[in-house]
Short mmCIF file of C-alpha atoms in Angstrom, two decimals:
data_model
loop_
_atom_site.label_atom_id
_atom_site.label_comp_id
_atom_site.label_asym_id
_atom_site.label_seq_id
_atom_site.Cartn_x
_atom_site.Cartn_y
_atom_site.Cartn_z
CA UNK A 222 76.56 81.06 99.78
CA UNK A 223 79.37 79.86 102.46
CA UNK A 224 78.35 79.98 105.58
CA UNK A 225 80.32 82.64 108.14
CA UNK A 226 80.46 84.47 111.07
CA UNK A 227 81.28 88.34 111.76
CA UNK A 228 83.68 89.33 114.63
CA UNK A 229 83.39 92.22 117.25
CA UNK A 230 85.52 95.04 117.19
CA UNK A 231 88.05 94.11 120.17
CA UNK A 232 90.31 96.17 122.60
CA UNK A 233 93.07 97.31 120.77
CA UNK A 234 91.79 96.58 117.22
CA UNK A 235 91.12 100.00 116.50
CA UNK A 236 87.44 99.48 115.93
CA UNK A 237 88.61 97.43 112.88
CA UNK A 238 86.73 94.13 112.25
CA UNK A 239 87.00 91.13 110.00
CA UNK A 240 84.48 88.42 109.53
CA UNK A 241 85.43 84.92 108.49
CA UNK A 242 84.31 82.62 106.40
CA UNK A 243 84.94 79.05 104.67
CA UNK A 244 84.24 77.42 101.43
CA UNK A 245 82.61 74.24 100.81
CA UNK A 246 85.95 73.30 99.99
CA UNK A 247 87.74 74.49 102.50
CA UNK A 248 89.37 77.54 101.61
CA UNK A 249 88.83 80.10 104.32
CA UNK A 250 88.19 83.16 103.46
CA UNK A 251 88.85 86.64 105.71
CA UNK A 252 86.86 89.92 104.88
CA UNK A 253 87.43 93.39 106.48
CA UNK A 254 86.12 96.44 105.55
CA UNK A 255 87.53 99.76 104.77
CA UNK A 256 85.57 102.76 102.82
CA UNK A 257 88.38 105.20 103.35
CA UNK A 258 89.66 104.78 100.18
CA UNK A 259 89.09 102.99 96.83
CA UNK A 260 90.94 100.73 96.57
CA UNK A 261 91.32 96.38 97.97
CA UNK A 262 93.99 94.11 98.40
CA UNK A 263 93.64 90.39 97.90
CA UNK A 264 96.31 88.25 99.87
CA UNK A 265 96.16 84.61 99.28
CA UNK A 266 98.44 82.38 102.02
CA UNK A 267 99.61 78.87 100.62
CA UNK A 268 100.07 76.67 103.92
CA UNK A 269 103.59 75.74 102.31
CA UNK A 270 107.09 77.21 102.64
CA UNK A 271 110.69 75.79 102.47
CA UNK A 272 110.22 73.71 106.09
CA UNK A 273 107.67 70.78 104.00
CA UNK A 274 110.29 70.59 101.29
CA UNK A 275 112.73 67.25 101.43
CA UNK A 276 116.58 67.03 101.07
CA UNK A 277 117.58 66.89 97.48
CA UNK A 278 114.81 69.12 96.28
CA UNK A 279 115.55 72.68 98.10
CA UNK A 280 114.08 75.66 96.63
CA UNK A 281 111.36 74.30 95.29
CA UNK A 282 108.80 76.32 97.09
CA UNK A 283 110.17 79.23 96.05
CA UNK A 284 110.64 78.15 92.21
CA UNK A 285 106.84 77.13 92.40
CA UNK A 286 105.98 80.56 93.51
CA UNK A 287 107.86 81.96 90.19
CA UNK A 288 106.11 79.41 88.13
CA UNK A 289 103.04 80.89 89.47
CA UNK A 290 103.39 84.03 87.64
CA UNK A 291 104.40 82.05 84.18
CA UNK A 292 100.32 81.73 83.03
CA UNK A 293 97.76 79.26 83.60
CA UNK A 294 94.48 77.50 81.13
CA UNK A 295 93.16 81.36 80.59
CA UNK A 296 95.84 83.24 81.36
CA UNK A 297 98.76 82.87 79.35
CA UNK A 298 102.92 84.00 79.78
CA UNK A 299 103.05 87.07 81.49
CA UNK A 300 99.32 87.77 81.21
CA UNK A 301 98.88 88.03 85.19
CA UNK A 302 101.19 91.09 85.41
CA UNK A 303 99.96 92.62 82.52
CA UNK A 304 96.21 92.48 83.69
CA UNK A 305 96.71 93.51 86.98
CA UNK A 306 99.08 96.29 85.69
CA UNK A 307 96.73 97.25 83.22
CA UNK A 308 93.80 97.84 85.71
CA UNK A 309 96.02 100.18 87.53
CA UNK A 310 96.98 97.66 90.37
CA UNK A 311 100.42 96.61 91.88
CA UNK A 312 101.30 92.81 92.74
CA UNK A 313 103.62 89.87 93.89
CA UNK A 314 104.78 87.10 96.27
CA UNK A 315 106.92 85.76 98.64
CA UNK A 316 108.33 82.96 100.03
CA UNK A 317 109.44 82.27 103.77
CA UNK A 318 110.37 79.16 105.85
CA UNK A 319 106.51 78.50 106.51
CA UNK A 320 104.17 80.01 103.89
CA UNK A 321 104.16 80.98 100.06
CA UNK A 322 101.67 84.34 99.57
CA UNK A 323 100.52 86.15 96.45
CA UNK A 324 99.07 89.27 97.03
CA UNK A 325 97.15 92.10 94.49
CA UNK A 326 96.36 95.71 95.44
CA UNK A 327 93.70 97.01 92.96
CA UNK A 328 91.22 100.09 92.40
CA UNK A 329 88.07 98.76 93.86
CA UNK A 330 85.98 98.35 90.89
CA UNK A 331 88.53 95.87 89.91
CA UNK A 332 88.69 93.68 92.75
CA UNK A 333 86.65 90.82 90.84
CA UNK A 334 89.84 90.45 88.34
CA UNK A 335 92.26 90.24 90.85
CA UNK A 336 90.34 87.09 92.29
CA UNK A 337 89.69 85.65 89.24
CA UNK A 338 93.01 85.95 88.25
CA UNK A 339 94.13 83.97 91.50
CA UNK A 340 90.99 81.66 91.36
CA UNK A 341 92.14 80.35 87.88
CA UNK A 342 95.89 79.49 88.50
CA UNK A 343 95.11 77.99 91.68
CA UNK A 344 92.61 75.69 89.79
CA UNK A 345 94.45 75.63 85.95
CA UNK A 346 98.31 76.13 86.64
CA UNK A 347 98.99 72.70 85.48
CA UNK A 348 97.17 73.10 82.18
CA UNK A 349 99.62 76.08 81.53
CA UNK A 350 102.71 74.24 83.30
CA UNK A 351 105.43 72.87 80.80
CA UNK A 352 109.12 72.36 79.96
CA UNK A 353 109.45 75.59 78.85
CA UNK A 354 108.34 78.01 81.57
CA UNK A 355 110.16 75.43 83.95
CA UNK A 356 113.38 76.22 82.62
CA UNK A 357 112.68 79.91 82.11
CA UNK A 358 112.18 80.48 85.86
CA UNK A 359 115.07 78.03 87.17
CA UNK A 360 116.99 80.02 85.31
CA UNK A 361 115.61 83.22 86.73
CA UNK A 362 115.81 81.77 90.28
CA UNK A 363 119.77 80.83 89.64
CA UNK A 364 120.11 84.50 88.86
CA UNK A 365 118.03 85.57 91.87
CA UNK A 366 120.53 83.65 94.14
CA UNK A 367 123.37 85.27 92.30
CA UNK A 368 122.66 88.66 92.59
CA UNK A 369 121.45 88.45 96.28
CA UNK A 370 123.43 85.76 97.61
CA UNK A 371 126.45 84.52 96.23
CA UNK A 372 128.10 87.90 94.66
CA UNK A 373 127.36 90.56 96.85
CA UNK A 374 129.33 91.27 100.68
CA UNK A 375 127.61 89.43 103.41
CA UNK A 376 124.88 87.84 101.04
CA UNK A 377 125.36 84.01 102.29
CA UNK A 378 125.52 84.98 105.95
CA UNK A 379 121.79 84.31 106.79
CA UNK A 380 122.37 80.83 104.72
CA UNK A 381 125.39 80.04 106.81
CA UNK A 382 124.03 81.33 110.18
CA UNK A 383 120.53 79.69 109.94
CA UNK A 384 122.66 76.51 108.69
CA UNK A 385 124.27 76.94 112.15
CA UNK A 386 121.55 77.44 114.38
CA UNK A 387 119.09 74.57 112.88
CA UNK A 388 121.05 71.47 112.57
CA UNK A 389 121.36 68.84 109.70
CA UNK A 390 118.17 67.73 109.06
CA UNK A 391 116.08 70.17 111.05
CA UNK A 392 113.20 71.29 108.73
CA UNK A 393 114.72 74.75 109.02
CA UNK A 394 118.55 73.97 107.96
CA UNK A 395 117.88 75.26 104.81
CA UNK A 396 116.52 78.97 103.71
CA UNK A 397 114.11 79.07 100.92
CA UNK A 398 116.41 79.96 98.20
CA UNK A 399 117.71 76.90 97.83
CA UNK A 400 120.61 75.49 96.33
CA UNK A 401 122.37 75.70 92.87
CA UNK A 402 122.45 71.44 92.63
CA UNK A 403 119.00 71.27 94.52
CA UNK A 404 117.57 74.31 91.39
CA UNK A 405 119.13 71.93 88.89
CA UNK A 406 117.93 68.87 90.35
CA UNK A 407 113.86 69.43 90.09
CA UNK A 408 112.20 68.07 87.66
CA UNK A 409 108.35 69.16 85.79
CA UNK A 410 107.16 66.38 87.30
CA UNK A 411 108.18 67.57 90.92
CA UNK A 412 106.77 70.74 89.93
CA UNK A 413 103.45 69.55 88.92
CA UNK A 414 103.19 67.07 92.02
CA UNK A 415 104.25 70.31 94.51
CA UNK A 416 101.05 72.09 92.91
CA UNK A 417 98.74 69.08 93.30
CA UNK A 418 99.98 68.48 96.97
CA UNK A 419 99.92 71.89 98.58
CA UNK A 420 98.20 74.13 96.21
CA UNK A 421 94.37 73.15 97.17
CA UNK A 422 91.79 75.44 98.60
CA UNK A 423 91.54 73.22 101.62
CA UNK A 424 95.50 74.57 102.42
CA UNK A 425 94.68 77.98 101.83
CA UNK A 426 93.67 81.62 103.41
CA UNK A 427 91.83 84.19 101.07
CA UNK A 428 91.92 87.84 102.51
CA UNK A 429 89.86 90.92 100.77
CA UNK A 430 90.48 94.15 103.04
CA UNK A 431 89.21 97.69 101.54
CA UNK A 432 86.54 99.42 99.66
CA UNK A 433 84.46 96.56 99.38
CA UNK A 434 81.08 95.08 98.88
CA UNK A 435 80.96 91.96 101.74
CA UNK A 436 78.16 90.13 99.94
CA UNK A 437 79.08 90.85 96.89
CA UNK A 438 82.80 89.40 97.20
CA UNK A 439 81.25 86.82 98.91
CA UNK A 440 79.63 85.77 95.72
CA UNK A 441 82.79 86.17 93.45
CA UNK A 442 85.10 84.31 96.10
CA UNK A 443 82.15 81.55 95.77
CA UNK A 444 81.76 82.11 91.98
CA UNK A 445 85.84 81.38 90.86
CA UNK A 446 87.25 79.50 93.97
CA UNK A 447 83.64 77.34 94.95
CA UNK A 448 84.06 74.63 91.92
CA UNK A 449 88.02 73.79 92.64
CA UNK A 450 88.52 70.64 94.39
CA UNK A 451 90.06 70.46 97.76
CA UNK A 452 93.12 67.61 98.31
CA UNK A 453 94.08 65.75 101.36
CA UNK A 454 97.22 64.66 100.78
CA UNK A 455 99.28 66.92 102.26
CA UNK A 456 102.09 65.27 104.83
CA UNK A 457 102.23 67.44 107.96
CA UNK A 458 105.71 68.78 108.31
CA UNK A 459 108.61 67.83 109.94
CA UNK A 460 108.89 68.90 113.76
CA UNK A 461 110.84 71.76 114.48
CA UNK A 462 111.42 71.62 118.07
CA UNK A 463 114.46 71.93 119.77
CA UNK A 464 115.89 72.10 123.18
CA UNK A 465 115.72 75.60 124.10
CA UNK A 466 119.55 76.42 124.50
CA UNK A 467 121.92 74.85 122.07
CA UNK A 468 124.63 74.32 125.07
CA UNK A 469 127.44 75.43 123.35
CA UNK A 470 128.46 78.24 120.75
CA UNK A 471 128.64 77.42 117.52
CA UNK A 472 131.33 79.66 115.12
CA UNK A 473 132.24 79.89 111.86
CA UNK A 474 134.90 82.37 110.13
CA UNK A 475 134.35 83.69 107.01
CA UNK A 476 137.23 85.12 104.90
CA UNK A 477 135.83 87.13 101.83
CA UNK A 478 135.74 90.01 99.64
CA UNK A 479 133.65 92.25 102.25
CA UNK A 480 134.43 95.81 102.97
CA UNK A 481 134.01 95.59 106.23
CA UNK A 482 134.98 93.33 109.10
CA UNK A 483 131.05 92.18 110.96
CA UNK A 484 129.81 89.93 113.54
CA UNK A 485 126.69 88.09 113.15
CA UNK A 486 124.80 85.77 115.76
CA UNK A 487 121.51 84.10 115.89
CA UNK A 488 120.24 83.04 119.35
CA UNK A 489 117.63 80.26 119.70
CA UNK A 490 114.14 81.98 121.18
CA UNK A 491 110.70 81.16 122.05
CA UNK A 492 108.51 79.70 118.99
CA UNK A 493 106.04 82.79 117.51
CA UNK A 494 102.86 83.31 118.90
CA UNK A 495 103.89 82.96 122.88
CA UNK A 496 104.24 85.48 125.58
CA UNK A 497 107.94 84.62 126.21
CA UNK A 498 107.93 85.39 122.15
CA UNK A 499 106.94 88.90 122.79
CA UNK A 500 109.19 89.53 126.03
CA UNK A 501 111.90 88.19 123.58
CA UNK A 502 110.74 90.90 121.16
CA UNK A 503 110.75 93.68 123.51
CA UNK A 504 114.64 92.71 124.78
CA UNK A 505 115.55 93.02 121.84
CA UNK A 506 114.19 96.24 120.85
CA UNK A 507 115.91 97.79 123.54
CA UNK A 508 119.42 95.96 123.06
CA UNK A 509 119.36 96.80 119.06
CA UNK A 510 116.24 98.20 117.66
CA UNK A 511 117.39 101.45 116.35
CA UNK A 512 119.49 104.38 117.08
CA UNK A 513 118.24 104.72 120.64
CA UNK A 514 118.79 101.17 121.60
CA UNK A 515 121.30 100.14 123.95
CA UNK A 516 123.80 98.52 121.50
CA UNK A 517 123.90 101.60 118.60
CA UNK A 518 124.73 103.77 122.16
CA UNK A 519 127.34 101.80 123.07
CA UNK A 520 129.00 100.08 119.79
CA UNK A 521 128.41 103.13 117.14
CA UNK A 522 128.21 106.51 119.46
CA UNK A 523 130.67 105.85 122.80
CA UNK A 524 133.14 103.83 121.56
CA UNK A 525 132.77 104.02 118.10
CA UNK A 526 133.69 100.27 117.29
CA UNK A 527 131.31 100.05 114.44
CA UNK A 528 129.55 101.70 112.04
CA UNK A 529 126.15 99.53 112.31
CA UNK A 530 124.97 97.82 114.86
CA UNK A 531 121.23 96.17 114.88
CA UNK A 532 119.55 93.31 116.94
CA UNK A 533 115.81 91.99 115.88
CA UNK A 534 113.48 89.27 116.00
CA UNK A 535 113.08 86.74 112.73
CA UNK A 536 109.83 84.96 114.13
CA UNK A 537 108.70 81.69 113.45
CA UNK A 538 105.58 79.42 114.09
CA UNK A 539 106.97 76.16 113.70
CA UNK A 540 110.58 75.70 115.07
CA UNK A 541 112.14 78.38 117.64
CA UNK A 542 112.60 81.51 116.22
CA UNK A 543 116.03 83.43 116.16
CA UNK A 544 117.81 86.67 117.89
CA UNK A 545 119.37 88.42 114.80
CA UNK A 546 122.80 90.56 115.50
CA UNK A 547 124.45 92.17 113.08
CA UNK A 548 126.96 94.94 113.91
CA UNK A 549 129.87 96.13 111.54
CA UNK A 550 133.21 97.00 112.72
CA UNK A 551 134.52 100.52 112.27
CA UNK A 552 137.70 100.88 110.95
CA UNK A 553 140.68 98.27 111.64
CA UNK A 554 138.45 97.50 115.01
CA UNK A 555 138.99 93.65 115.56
CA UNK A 556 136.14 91.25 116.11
CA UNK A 557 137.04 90.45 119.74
CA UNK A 558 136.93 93.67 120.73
CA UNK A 559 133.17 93.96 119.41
CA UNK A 560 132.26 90.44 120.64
CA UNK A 561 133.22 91.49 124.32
CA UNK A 562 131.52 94.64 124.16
CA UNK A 563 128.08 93.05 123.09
CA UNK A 564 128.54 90.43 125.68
CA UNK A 565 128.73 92.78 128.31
CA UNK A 566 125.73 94.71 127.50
CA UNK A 567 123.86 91.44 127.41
CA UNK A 568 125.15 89.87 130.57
CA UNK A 569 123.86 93.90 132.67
CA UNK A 570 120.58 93.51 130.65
CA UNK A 571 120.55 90.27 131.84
CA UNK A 572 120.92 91.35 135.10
CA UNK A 573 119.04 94.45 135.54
CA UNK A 574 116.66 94.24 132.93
CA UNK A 575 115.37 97.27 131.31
CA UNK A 576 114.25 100.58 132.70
CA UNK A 577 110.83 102.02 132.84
CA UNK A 578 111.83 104.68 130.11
CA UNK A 579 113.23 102.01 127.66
CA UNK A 580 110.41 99.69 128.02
CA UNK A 581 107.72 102.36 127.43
CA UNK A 582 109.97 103.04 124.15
CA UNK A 583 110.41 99.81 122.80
CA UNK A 584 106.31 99.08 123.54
CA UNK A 585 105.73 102.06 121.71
CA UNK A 586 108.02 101.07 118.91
CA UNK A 587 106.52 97.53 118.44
CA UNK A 588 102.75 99.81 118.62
CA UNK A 589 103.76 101.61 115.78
CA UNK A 590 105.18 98.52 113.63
CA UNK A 591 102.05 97.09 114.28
CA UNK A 592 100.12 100.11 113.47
CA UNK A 593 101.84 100.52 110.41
CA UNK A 594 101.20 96.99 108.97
CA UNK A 595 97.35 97.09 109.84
CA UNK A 596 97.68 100.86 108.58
CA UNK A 597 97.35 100.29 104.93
CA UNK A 598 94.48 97.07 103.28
CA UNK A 599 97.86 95.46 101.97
CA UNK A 600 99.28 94.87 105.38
CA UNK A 601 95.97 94.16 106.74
CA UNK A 602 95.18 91.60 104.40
CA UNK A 603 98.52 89.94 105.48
CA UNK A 604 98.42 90.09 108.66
CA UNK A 605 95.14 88.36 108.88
CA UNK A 606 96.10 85.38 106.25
CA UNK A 607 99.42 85.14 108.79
CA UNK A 608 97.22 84.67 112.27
CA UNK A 609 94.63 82.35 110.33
CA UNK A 610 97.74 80.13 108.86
CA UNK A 611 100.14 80.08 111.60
CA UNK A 612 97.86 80.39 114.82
CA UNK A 613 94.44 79.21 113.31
CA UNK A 614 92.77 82.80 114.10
CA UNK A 615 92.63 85.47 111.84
CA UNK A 616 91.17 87.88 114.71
CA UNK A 617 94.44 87.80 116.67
CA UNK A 618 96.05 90.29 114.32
CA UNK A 619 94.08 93.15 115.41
CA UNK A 620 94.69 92.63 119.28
CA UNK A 621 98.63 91.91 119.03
CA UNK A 622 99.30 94.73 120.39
CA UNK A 623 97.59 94.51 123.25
CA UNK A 624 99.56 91.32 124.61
CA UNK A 625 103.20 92.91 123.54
CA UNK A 626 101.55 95.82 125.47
CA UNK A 627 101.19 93.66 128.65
CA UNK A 628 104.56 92.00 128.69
CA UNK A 629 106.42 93.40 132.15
CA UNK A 630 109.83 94.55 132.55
CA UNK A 631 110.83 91.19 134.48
CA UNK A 632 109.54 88.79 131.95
CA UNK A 633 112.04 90.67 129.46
CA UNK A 634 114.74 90.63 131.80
CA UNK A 635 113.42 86.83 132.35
CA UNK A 636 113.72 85.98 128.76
CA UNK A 637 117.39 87.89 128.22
CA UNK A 638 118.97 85.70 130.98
CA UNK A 639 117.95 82.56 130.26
CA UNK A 640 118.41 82.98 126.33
CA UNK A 641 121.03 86.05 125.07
CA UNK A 642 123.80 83.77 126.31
CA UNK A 643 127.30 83.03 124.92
CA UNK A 644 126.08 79.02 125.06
CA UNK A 645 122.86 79.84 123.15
CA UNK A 646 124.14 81.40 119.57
CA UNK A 647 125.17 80.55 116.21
CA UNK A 648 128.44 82.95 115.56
CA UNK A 649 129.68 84.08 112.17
CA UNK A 650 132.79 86.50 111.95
CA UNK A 651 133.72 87.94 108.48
CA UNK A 652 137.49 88.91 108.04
CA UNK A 653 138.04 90.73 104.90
CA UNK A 654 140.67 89.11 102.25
CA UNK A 655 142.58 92.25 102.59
CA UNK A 656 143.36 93.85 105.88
CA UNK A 657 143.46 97.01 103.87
CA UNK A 658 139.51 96.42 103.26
CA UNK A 659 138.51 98.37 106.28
CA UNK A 660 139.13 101.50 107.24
CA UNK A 661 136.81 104.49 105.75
CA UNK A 662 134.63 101.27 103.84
CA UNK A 663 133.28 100.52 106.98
CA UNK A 664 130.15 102.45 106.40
CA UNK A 665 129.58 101.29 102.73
CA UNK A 666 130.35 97.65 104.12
CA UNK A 667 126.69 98.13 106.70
CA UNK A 668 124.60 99.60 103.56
CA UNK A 669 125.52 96.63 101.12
CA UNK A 670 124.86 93.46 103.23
CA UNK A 671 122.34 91.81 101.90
CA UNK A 672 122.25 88.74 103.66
CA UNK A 673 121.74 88.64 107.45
CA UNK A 674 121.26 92.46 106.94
CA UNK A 675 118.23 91.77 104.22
CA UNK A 676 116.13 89.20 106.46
CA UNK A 677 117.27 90.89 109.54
CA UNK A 678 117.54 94.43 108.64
CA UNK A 679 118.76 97.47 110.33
CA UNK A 680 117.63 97.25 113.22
CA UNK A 681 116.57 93.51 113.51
CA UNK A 682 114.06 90.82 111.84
CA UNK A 683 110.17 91.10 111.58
CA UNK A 684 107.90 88.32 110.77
CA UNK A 685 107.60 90.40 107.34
CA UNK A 686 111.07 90.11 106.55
CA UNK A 687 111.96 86.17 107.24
CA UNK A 688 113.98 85.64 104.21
CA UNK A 689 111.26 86.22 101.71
CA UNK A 690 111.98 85.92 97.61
CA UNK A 691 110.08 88.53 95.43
CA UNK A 692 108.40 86.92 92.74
CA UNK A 693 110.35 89.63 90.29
CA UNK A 694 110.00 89.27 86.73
#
């Protein structure tokens, strides 16, 4: 059996534990118990996202995670789905800038499919790999970035703006979509060398949380995963960094069919995973983090300026992460007249920082996020394959709280002055084709972005929400 070691319940955690444990091969595996239902999820974290990919072949992270679902040596076509369907469980995957996850929630007597199921395409997919279901899901990816990006109001805008904030040839320029030439570009072969570079057990997380048996999932974990062979190949990927302010503002006007004129931003912030991270998170919160933040009070309620108006937090491990806005005009409101608004709430917040009341709010909202992701063996079994693949330590996701609970008021105030600044943003600006295009649209114009609105949402970014694709078939 693999060897392991079982952690304490820490402050903050809830009294929830996890133990840890690795494979001869190197996959890691994270176990954490939880009898109050019967069920367990199985999350599997792929060390691989769009930031290894190289220019020319965009995309191809997220077309591999596709091709995951397209059968492997014992599982053939749509077999996966239909299995894990047929035992009464739900499944899927995503794609973000630095990871590729599959994930299976299952009654609990069927937890040993669900990790056979993953054990044998991470070991066979190549067996099952061919011309055919290549084409089939390029084609289904082409239509993904169709229907999401390119024909809907606002659906390039996190493209464009994350275009903006990383430059050319930052690992980061690029979202994991990809692009139309890039889709038609990769070849089977690219495909099947992807899969033998990054999908090893050695560059992988296994999570079971639930209604389980340790030592027995222990032994199936060791049973399907123990005989595939780890690879070293793997090129570390590209640095990220960047100076901390980009020194100027960068713009860019966008004249479409949108119902709605909108300003977008994304500010440059501290890399995921540091305190000045969290302060950043908690600003935030309080400048655009619902319907009791400061910039829905001023924007949407006193002047009424716009119908939508939401500032959040897209993290990220690797590079710095980004300051989502994303307010929508109300009526024939001009852009300027938004943009000064915003930039006066940000330069008194800068100032003054926040008050006692909004900071107990915002901690409180970020408790409950938190609370609500470890709340259910899905989102537990996520959040511990994030920690152990981003920060090396699967334990840190059930203390996060506690360190987004200790930020003070001055290190947000800290954080807003030196970063929420004019000189420190990517800008976009949509102008509608036809003046006539505002007006009483304004409102449907904030419920159909999909594009800065979908990986930012509402009321701002989460980790959970960094431009994933859903594997849907």
């Amino acid at each position: 059996m693999p060897m392991g070691h079982t952690a304490t319940a820490e402050a903050g955690s809830g009294g929830l534990t996890a133990t840890e444990h690795r494979l001869a091969n190197g996959l890691r595996v994270v176990l954490s118990e939880d009898h109050l239902t019967p069920v367990a999820a199985v999350c599997l974290w792929y060390d691989v996202g769009s930031r290894h990919e190289v220019e020319g072949r965009t995309g191809l992270a997220h077309l591999f995670e596709h091709l995951m679902f397209q059968g492997s040596k014992q599982v053939h076509g749509n077999g996966h789905f239909e299995l894990v369907q047929g035992a009464g469980g739900s499944l899927n995957g995503t794609t973000s800038f630095e990871r590729t996850n599959y994930f299976e929630t299952m009654p609990a007597h069927q937890l040993e499919l669900a990790l056979w199921l993953e054990a044998d395409r991470m070991g066979s997919l190549l067996a099952a790999l061919d011309d055919e279901s290549m084409e089939n899901q390029r084609d289904v990816v082409k239509n993904e970035r169709r229907q999401r990006y390119d024909n809907v109001p606002y659906g390039t805008a996190f493209e464009k703006l994350t275009a903006l904030a990383y430059p050319e040839g930052h690992p980061y320029h690029h979202t994991p979509i990809g692009s139309m030439a890039d889709l038609d570009a990769a070849t089977l072969e690219d495909a099947r060398a992807f899969f033998r570079t990054y999908y090893a057990p050695n560059n992988a997380v296994l999570s079971v949380v639930g209604d389980i048996d340790p030592e027995q999932t222990l032994a199936w974990v060791e049973k399907y995963f123990g005989s595939i062979p780890g690879h070293d190949g793997k090129p570390a990927p590209r640095d990220g960094g960047l100076p901390e302010v980009i020194g100027e503002q960068l713009r860019e006007v966008v004249v479409a069919e949108v119902p709605a004129r909108a300003l977008m931003a994304a500010y440059r912030l501290p890399e995921d995973g540091t305190r000045a991270c969290d302060a950043a998170d908690l600003a935030l919160t309080v400048l655009g983090g619902g319907e009791s933040s400061r910039l829905h009070n001023r924007l949407v309620r006193r002047d009424r300026t716009a119908v939508a108006a939401g500032f959040g937090l897209l993290r990220l491990a690797g590079a710095p992460s980004l300051g989502w806005l994303d307010v929508k005009t109300s009526g024939g409101v001009e852009v300027p007249v938004i943009e000064a608004a915003v930039d006066e709430e940000l330069a008194r917040f800068a100032a003054e920082g926040p008050t006692a009341e909004e900071m107990e709010r915002a901690q409180a909202q970020l408790e409950r996020e938190w609370l609500d992701r470890l709340g259910t063996v899905a989102g537990r079994a996520d959040e511990l394959c994030r920690f152990a693949v981003l920060f090396g330590d699967p334990q840190l996701a059930l203390t996060a709280v506690d360190r987004v609970l200790g930020i003070t008021a001055d290190e947000v105030r800290e954080v807003a002055a030196a970063r929420l600044r004019p000189d420190n943003r990517a800008v976009l600006v949509y102008e509608p084709v036809e003046n006539g295009a505002n007006g009483a649209n304004g409102a449907n114009g904030a419920n159909s972005a999909t594009g800065t609105a979908e990986a930012a949402g509402a009321a701002g970014a989460t980790e959970d929400s960094d431009e994933e694709e859903g594997a849907e078939k």
